[in-house]
Backbone as ProteinMPNN parsed JSONL, in Angstrom:
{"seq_chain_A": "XXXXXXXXXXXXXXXXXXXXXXXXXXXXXXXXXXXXXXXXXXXXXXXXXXXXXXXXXXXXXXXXXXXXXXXXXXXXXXXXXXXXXXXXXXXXXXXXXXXXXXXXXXXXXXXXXXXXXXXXXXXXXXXXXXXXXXXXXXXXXXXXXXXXXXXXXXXXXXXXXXXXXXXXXXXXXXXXXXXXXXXXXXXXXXXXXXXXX", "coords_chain_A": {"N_chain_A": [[0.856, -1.182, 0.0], [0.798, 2.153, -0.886], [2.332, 5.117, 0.649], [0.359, 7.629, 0.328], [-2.312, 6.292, -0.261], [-3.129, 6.373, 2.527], [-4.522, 8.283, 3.945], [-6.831, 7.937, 3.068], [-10.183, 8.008, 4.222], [-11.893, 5.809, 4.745], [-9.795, 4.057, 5.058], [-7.338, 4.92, 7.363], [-8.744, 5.222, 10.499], [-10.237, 8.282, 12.728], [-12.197, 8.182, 14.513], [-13.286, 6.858, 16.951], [-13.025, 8.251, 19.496], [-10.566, 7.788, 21.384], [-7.228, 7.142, 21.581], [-6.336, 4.504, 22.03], [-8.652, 3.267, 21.251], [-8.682, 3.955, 18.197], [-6.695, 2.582, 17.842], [-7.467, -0.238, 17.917], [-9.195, -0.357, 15.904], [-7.929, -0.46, 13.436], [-7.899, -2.943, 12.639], [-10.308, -3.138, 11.126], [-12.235, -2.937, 8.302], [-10.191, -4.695, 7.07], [-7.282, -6.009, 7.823], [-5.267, -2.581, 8.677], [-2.849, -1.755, 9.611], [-0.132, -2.817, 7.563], [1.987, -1.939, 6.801], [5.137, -0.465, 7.493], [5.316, 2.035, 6.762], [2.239, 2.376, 6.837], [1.976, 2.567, 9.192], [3.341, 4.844, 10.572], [2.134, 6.351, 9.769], [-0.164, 6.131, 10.983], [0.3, 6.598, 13.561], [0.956, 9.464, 13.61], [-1.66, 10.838, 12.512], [-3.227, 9.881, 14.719], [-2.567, 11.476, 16.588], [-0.466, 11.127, 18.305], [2.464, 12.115, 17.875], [3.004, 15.272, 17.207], [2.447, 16.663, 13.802], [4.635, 16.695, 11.358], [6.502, 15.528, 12.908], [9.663, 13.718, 12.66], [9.986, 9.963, 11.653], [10.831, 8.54, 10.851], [12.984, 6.624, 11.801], [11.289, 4.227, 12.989], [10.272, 0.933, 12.087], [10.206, -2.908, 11.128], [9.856, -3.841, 13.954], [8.714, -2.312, 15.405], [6.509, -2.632, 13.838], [5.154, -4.744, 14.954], [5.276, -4.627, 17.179], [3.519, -2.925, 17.648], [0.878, -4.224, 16.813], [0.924, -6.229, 18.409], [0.265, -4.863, 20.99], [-2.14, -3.697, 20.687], [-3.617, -5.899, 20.199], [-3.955, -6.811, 22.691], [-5.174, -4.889, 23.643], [-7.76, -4.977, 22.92], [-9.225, -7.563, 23.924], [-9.524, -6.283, 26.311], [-11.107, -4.282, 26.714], [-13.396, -4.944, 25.25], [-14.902, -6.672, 26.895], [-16.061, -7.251, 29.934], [-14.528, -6.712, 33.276], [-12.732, -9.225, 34.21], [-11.495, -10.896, 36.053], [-9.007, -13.165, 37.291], [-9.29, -14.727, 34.909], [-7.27, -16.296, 32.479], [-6.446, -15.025, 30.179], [-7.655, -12.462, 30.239], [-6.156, -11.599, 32.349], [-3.355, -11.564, 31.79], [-3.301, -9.98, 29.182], [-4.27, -7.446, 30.693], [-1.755, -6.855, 32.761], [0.587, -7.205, 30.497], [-0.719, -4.569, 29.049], [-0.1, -2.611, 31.461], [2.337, -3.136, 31.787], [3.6, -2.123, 29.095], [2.845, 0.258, 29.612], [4.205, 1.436, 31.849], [6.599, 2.764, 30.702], [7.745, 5.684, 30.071], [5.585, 8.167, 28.299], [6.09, 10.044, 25.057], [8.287, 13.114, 25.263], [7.213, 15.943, 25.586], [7.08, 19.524, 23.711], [6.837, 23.38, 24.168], [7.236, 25.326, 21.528], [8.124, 28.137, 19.841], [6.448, 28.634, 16.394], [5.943, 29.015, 12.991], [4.741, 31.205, 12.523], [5.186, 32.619, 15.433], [3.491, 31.601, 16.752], [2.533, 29.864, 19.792], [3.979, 26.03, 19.367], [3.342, 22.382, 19.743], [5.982, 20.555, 19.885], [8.342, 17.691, 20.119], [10.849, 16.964, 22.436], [12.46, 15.228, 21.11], [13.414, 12.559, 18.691], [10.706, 10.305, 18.807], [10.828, 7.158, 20.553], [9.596, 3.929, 20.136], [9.489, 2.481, 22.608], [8.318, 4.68, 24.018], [5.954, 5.653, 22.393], [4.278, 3.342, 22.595], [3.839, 2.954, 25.342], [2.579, 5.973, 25.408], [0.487, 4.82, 24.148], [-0.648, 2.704, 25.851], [-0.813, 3.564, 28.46], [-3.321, 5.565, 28.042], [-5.005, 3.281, 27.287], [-5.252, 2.55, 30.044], [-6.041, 4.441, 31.516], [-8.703, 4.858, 30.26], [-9.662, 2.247, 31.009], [-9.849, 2.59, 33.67], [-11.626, 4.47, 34.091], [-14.66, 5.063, 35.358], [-17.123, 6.859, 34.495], [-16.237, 6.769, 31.073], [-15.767, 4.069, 30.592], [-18.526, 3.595, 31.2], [-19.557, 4.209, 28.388], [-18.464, 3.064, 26.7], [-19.13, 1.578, 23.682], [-20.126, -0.83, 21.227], [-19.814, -0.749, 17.491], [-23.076, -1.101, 15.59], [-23.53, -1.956, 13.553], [-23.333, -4.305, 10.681], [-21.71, -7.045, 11.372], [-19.481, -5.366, 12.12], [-16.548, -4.259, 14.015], [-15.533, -2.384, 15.896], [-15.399, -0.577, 18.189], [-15.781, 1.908, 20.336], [-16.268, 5.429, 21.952], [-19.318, 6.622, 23.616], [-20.202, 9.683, 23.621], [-22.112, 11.476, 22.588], [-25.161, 13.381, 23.152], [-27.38, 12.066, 25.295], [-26.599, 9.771, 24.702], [-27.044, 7.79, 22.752], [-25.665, 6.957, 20.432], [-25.424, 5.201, 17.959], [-23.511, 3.737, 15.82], [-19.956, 3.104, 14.75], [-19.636, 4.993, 13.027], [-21.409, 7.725, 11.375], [-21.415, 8.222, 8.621], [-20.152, 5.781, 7.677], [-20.793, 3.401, 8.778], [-23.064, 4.221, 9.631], [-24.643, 4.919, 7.478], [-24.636, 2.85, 5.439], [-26.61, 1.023, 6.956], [-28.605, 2.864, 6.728], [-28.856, 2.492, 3.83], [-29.108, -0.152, 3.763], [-31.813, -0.633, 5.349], [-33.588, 1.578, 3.629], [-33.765, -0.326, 1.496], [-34.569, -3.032, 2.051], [-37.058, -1.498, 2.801], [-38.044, -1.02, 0.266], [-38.594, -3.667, -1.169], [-40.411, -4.205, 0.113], [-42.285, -3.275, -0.383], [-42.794, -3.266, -3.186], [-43.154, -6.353, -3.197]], "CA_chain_A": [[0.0, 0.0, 0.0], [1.553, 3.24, -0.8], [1.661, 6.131, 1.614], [-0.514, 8.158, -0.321], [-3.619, 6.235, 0.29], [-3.447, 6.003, 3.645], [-4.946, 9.434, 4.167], [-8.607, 7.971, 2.652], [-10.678, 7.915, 5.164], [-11.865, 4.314, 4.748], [-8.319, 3.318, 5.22], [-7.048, 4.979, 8.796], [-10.08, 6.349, 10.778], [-9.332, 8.444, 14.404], [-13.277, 8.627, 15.615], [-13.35, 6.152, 17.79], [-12.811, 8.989, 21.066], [-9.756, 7.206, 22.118], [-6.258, 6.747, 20.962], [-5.979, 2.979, 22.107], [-9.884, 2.737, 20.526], [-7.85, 3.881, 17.185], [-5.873, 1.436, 17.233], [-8.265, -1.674, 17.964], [-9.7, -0.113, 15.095], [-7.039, -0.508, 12.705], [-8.231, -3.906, 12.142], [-11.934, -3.725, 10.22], [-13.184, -4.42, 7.804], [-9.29, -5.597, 6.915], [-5.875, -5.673, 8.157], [-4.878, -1.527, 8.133], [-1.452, -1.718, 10.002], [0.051, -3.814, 6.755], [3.323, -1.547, 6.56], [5.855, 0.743, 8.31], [4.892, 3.233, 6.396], [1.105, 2.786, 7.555], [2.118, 2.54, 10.721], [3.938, 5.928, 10.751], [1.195, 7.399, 9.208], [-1.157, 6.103, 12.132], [0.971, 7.159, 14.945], [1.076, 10.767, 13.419], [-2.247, 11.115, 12.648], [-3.455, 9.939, 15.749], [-1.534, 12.361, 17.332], [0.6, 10.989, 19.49], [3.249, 12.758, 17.549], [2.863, 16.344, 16.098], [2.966, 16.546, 12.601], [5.963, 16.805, 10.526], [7.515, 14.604, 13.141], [9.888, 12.264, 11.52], [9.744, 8.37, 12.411], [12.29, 7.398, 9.599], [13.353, 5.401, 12.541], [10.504, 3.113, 13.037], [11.082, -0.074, 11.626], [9.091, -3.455, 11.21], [9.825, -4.0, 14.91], [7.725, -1.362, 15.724], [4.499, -2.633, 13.4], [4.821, -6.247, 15.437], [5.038, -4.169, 18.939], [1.704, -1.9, 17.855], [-0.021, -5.377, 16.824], [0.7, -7.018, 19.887], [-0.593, -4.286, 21.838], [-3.806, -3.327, 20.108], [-4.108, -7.484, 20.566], [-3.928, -6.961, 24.157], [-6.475, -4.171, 24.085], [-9.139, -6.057, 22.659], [-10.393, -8.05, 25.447], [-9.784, -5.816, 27.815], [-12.356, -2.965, 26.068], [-15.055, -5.448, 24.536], [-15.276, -7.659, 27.789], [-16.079, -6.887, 31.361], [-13.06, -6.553, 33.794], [-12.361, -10.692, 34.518], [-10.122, -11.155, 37.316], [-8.942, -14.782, 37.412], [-9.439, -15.157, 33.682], [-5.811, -15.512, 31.902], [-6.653, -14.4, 29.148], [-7.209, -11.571, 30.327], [-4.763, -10.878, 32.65], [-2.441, -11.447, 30.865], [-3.614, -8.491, 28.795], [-3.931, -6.499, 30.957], [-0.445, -7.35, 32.648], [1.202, -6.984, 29.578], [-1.018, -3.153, 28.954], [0.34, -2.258, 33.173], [4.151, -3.392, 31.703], [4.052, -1.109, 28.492], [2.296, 1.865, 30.186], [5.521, 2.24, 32.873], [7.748, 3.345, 30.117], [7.376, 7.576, 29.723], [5.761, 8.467, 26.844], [6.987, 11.473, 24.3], [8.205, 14.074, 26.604], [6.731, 17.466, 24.127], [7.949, 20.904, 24.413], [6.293, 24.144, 23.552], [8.316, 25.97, 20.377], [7.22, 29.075, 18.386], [5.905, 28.228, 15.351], [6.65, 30.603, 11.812], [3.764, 33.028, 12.949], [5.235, 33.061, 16.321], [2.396, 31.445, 18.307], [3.013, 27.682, 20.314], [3.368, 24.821, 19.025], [3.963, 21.353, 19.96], [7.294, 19.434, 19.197], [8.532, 16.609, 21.062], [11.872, 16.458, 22.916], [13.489, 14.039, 20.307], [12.609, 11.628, 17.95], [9.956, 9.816, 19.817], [11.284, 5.674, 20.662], [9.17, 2.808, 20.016], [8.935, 2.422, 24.161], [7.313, 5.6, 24.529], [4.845, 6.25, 21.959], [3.469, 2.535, 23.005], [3.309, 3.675, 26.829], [1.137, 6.677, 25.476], [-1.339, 4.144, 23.944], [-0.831, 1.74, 27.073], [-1.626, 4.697, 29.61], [-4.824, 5.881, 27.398], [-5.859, 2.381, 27.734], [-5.231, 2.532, 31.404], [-7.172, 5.487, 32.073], [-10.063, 3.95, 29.621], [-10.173, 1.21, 32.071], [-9.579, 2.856, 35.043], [-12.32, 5.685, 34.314], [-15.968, 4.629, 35.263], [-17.54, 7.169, 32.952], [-15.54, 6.32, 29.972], [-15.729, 2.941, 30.589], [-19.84, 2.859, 30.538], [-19.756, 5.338, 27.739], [-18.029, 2.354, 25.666], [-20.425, 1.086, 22.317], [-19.709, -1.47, 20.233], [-21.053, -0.462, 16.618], [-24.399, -1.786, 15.629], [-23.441, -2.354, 11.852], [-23.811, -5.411, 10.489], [-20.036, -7.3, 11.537], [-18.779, -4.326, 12.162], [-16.0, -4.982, 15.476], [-15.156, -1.629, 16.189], [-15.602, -0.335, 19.657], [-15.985, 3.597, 20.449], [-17.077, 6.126, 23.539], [-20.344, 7.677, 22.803], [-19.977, 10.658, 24.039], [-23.306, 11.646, 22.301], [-25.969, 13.308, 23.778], [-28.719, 11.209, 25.385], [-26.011, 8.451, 24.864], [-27.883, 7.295, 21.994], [-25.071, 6.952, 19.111], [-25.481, 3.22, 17.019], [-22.554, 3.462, 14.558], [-18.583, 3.848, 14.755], [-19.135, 6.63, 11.958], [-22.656, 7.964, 10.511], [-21.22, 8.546, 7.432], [-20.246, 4.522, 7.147], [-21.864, 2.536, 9.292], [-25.262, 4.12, 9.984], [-25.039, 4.854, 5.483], [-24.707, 1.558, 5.142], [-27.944, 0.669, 7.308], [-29.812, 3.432, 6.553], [-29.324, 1.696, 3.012], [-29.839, -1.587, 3.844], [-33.152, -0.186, 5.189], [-34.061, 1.5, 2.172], [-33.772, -1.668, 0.197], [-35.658, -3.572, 2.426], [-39.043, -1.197, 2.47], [-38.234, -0.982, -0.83], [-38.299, -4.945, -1.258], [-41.693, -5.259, 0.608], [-43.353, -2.6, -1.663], [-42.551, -4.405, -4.537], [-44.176, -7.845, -3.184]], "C_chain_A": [[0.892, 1.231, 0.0], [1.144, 3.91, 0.063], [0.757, 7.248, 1.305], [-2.31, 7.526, -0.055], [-3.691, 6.014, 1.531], [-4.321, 7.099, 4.164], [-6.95, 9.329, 3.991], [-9.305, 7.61, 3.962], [-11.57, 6.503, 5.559], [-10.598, 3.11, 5.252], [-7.515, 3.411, 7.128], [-8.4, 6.296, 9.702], [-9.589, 6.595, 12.63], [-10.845, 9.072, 15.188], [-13.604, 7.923, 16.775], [-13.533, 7.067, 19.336], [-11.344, 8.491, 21.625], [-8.138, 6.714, 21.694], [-6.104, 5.087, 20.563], [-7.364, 2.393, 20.979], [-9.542, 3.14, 19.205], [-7.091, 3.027, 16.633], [-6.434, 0.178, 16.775], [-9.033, -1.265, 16.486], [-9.23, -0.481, 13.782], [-6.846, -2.765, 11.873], [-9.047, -4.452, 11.458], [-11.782, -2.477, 8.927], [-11.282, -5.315, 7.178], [-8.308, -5.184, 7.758], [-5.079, -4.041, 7.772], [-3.453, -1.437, 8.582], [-0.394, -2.856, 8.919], [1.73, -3.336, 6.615], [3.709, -0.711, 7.594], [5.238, 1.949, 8.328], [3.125, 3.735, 6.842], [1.062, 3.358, 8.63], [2.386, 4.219, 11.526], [2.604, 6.669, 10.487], [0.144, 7.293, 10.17], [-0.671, 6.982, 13.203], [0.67, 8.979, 14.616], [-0.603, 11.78, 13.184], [-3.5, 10.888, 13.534], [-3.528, 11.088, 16.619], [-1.039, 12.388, 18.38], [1.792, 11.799, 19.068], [2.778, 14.099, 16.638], [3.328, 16.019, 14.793], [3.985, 17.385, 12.305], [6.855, 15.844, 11.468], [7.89, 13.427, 12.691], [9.868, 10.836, 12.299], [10.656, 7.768, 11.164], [12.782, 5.944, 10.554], [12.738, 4.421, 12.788], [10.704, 2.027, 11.958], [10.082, -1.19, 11.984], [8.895, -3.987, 12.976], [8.448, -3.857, 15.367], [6.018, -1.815, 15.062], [4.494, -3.923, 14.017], [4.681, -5.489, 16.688], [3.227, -3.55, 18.943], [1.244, -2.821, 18.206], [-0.241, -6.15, 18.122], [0.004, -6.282, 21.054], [-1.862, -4.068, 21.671], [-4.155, -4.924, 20.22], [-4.648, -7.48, 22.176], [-4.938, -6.519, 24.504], [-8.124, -4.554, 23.804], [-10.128, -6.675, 23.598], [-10.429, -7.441, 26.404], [-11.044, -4.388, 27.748], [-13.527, -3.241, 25.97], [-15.552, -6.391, 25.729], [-15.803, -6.487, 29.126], [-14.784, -7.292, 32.052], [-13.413, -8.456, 34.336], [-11.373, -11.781, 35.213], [-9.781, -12.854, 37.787], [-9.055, -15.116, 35.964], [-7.862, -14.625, 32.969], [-5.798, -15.073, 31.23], [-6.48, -12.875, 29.5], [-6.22, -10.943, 31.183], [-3.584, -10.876, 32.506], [-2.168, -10.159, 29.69], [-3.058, -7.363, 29.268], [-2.53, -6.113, 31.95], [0.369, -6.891, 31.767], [0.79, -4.823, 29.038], [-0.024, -2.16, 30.301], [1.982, -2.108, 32.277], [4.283, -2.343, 30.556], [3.979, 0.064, 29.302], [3.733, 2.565, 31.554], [5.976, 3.367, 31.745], [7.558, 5.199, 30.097], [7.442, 7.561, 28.515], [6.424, 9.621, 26.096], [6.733, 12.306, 24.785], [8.341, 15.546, 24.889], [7.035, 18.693, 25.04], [6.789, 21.915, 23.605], [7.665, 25.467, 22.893], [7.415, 27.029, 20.312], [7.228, 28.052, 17.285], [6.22, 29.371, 13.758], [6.337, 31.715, 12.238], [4.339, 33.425, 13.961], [4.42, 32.418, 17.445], [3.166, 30.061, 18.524], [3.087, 27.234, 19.54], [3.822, 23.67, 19.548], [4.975, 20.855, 19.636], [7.47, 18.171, 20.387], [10.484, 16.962, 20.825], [13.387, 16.261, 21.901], [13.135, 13.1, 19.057], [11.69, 10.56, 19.022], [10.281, 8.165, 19.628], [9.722, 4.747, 20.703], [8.15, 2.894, 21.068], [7.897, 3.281, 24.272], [6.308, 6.105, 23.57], [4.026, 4.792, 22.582], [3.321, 2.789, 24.593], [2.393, 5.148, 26.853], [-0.211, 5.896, 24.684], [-1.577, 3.619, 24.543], [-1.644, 3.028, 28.43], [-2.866, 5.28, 29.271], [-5.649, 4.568, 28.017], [-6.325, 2.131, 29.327], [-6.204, 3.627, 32.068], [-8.745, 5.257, 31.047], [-11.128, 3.432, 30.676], [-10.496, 1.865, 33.032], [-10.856, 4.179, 35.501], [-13.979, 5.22, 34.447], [-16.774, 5.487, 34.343], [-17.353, 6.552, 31.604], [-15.81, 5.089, 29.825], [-17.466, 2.462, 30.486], [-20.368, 3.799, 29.15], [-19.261, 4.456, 26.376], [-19.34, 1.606, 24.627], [-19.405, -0.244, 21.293], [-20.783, -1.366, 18.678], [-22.261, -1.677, 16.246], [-24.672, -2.446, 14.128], [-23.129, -3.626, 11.699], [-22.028, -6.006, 10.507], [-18.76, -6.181, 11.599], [-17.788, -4.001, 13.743], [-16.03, -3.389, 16.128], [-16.191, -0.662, 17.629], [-14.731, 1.236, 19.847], [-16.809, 4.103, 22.109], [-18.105, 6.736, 22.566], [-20.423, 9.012, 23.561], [-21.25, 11.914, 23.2], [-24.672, 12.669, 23.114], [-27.393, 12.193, 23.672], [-27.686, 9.729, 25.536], [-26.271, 7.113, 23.628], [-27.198, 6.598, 20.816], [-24.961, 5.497, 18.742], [-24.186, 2.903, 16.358], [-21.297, 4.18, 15.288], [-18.411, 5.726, 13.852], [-20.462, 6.296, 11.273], [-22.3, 7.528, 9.22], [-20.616, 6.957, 6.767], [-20.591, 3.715, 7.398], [-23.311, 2.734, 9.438], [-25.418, 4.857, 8.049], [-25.557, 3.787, 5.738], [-26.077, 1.299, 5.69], [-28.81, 1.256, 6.922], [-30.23, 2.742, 4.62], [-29.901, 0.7, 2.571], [-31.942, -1.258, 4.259], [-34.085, 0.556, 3.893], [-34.555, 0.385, 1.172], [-34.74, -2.341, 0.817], [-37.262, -3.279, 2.697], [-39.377, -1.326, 0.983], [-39.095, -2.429, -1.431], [-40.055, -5.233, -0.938], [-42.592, -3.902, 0.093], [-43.851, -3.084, -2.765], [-43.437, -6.002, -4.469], [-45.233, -7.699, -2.715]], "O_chain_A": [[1.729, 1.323, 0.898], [0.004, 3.781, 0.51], [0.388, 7.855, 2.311], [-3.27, 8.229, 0.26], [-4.592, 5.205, 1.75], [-5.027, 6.654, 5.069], [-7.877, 10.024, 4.406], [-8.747, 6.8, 4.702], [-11.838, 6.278, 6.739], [-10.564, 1.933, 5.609], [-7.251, 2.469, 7.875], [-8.723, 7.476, 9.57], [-9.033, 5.853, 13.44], [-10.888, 9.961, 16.038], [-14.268, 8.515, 17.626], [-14.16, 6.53, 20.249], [-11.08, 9.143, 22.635], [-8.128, 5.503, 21.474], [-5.883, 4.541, 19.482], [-7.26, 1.474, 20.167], [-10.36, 2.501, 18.543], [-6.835, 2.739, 15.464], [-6.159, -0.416, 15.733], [-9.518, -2.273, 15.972], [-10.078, -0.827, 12.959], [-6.119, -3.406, 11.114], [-9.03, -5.622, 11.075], [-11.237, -1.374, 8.923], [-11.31, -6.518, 6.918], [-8.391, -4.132, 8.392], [-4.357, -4.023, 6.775], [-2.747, -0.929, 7.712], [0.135, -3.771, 9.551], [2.61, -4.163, 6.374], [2.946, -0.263, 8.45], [4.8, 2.67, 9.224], [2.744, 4.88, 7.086], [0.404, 4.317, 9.031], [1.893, 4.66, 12.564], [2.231, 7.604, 11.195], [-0.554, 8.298, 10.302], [-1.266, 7.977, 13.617], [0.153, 9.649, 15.509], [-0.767, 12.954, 13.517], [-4.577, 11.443, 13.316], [-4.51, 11.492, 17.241], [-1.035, 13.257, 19.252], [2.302, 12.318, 20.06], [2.264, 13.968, 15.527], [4.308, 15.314, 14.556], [4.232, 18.488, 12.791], [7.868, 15.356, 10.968], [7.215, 12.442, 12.39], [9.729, 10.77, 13.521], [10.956, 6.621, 10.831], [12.899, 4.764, 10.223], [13.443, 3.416, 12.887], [11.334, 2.333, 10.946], [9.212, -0.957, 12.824], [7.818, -4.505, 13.27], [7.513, -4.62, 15.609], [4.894, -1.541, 15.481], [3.539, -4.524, 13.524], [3.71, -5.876, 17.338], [2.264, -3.645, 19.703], [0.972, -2.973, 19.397], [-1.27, -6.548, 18.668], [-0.676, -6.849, 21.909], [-2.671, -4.274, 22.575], [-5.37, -5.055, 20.371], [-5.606, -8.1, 22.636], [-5.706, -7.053, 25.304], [-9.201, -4.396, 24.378], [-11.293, -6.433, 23.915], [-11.134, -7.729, 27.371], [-11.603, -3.786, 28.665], [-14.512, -2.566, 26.27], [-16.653, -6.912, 25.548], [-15.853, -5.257, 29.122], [-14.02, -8.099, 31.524], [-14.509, -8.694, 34.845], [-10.827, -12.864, 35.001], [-10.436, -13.497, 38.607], [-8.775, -16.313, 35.902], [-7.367, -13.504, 32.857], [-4.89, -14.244, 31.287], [-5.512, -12.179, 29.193], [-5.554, -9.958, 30.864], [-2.797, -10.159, 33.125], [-1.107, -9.585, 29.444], [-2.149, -6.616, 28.907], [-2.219, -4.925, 31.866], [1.07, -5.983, 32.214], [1.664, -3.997, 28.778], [0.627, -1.158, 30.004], [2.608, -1.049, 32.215], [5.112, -1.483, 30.855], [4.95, 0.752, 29.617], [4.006, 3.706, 31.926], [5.766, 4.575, 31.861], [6.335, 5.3, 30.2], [8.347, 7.271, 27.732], [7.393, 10.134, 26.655], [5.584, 12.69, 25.005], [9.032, 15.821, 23.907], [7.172, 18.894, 26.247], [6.041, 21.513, 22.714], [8.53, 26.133, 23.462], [6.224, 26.975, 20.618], [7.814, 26.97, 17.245], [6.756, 30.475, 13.849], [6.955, 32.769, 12.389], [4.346, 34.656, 13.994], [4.557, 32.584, 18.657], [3.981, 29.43, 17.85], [2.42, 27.642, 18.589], [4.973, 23.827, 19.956], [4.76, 20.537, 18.467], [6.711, 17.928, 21.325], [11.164, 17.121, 19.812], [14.533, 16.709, 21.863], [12.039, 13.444, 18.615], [12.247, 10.127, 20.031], [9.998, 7.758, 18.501], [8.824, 5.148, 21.443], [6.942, 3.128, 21.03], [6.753, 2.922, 24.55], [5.724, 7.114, 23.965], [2.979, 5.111, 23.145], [2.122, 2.742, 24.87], [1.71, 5.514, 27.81], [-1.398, 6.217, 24.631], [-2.793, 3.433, 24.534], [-2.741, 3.093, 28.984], [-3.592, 5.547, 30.229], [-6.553, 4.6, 28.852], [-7.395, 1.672, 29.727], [-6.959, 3.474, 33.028], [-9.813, 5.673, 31.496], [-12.273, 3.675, 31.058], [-11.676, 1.73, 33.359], [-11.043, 4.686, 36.607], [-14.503, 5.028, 33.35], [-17.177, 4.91, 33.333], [-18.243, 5.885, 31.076], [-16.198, 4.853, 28.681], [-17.827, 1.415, 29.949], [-21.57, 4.015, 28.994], [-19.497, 4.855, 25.236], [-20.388, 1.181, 25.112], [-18.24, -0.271, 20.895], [-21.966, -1.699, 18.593], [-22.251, -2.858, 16.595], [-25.596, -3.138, 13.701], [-22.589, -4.164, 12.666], [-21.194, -5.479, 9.772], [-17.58, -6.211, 11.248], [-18.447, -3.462, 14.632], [-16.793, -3.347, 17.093], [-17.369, -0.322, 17.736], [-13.568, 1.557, 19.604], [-17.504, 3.522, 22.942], [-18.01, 7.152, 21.411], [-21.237, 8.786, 24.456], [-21.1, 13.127, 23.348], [-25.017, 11.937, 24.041], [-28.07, 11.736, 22.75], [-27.95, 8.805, 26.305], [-25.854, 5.955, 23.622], [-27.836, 5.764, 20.172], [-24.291, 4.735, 19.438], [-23.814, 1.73, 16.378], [-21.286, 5.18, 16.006], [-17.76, 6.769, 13.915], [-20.765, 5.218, 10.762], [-22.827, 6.533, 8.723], [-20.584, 6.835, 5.542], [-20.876, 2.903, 6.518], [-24.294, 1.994, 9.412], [-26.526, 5.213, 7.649], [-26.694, 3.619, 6.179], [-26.917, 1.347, 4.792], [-29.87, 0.69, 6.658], [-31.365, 2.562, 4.18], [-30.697, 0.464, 1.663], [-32.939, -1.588, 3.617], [-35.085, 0.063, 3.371], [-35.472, 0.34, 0.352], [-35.842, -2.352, 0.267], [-38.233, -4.029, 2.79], [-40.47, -1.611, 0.492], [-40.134, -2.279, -2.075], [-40.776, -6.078, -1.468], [-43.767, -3.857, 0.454], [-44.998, -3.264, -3.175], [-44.094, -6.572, -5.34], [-46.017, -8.646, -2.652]]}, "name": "protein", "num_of_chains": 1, "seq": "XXXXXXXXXXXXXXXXXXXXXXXXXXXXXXXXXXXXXXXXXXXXXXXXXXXXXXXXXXXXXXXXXXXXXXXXXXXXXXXXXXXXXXXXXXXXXXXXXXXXXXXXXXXXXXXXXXXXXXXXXXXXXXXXXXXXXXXXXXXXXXXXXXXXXXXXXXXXXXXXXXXXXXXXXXXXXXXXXXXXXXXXXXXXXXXXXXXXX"}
């Protein structure tokens, strides 16, 4: 996949509410973490790293460390907390052990105009951008709001798991504009369907 399409919005999507819920994301409807170069392009437009920061350094290391973590986060998001179950603690174990590391320590620069802006430190390491998606997840968990505020969409095989942050609480779909399309089409078709007979 070139780095050029990664930008479509079918390809890397950041509504989820949640960095770590970005990531778990990064798996429907296929495999989106497929290269380095994706990878880079997630991390940045996430924004764990300001843009223009470089990641030349990342490396396929780095797209087997994401995977394993966004693996981790999985059951510990779409389940109930399961204390005695290895599965998951093992998870979450493994989430506790990234999240020590310190993530990218950011500075405030001028910018051309003069006003703030973000930079980071350094080039940001491996360790610490995955201890800022391990500590998101940690405060996920760890936040009783947030944590009953979690949805899993309503679209037809659709995995992806989001905060609704909605009023009323009400929201069905990861993203109107592709999951609740999609239904509101499928509905279409089907009044359509029983007009017709």
């Amino acid at each position: 996949m070139a780095l050029g399409t990664v930008t479509a919005s079918y390809e890397l999507r950041f509504d989820t509410g949640r960095v770590c819920l970005d990531l778990l994301a990064t798996t429907h409807p296929e495999e989106r973490l497929d290269s380095v170069a994706v990878l880079r392009a997630w991390i940045t437009g996430s924004g764990l790293v300001p843009e223009g920061t470089a990641l030349t350094h990342a490396d396929t290391s780095w797209l087997v460390a994401f995977r394993e973590l966004r693996g981790r986060i999985g059951p510990l998001v779409r389940g109930r907390p399961a204390p005695g179950v290895r599965s998951y603690d093992l998870a979450l174990a493994r989430v506790n052990e990234l999240a020590r590391a310190a993530p990218p320590a950011p500075r405030a620069v001028h910018g051309e105009d003069g006003s703030l802006v973000r930079r980071l430190d350094g080039p940001p390491g491996r360790a610490a951008l995955l201890a800022a998606v391990a500590r998101d997840t940690v405060d996920l968990l760890t936040d009783p709001v947030a944590r009953a505020s979690l949805r899993q969409c309503d679209g037809d095989n659709c995995p992806i798991v989001y905060v609704d942050t909605s009023r009323g609480r009400r929201r069905r779909w990861c993203s109107s504009e592709v999951c609740g399309n999609r239904e509101r089409v499928a509905r279409h078709r089907r009044r359509a369907a029983l007009t017709r007979a």
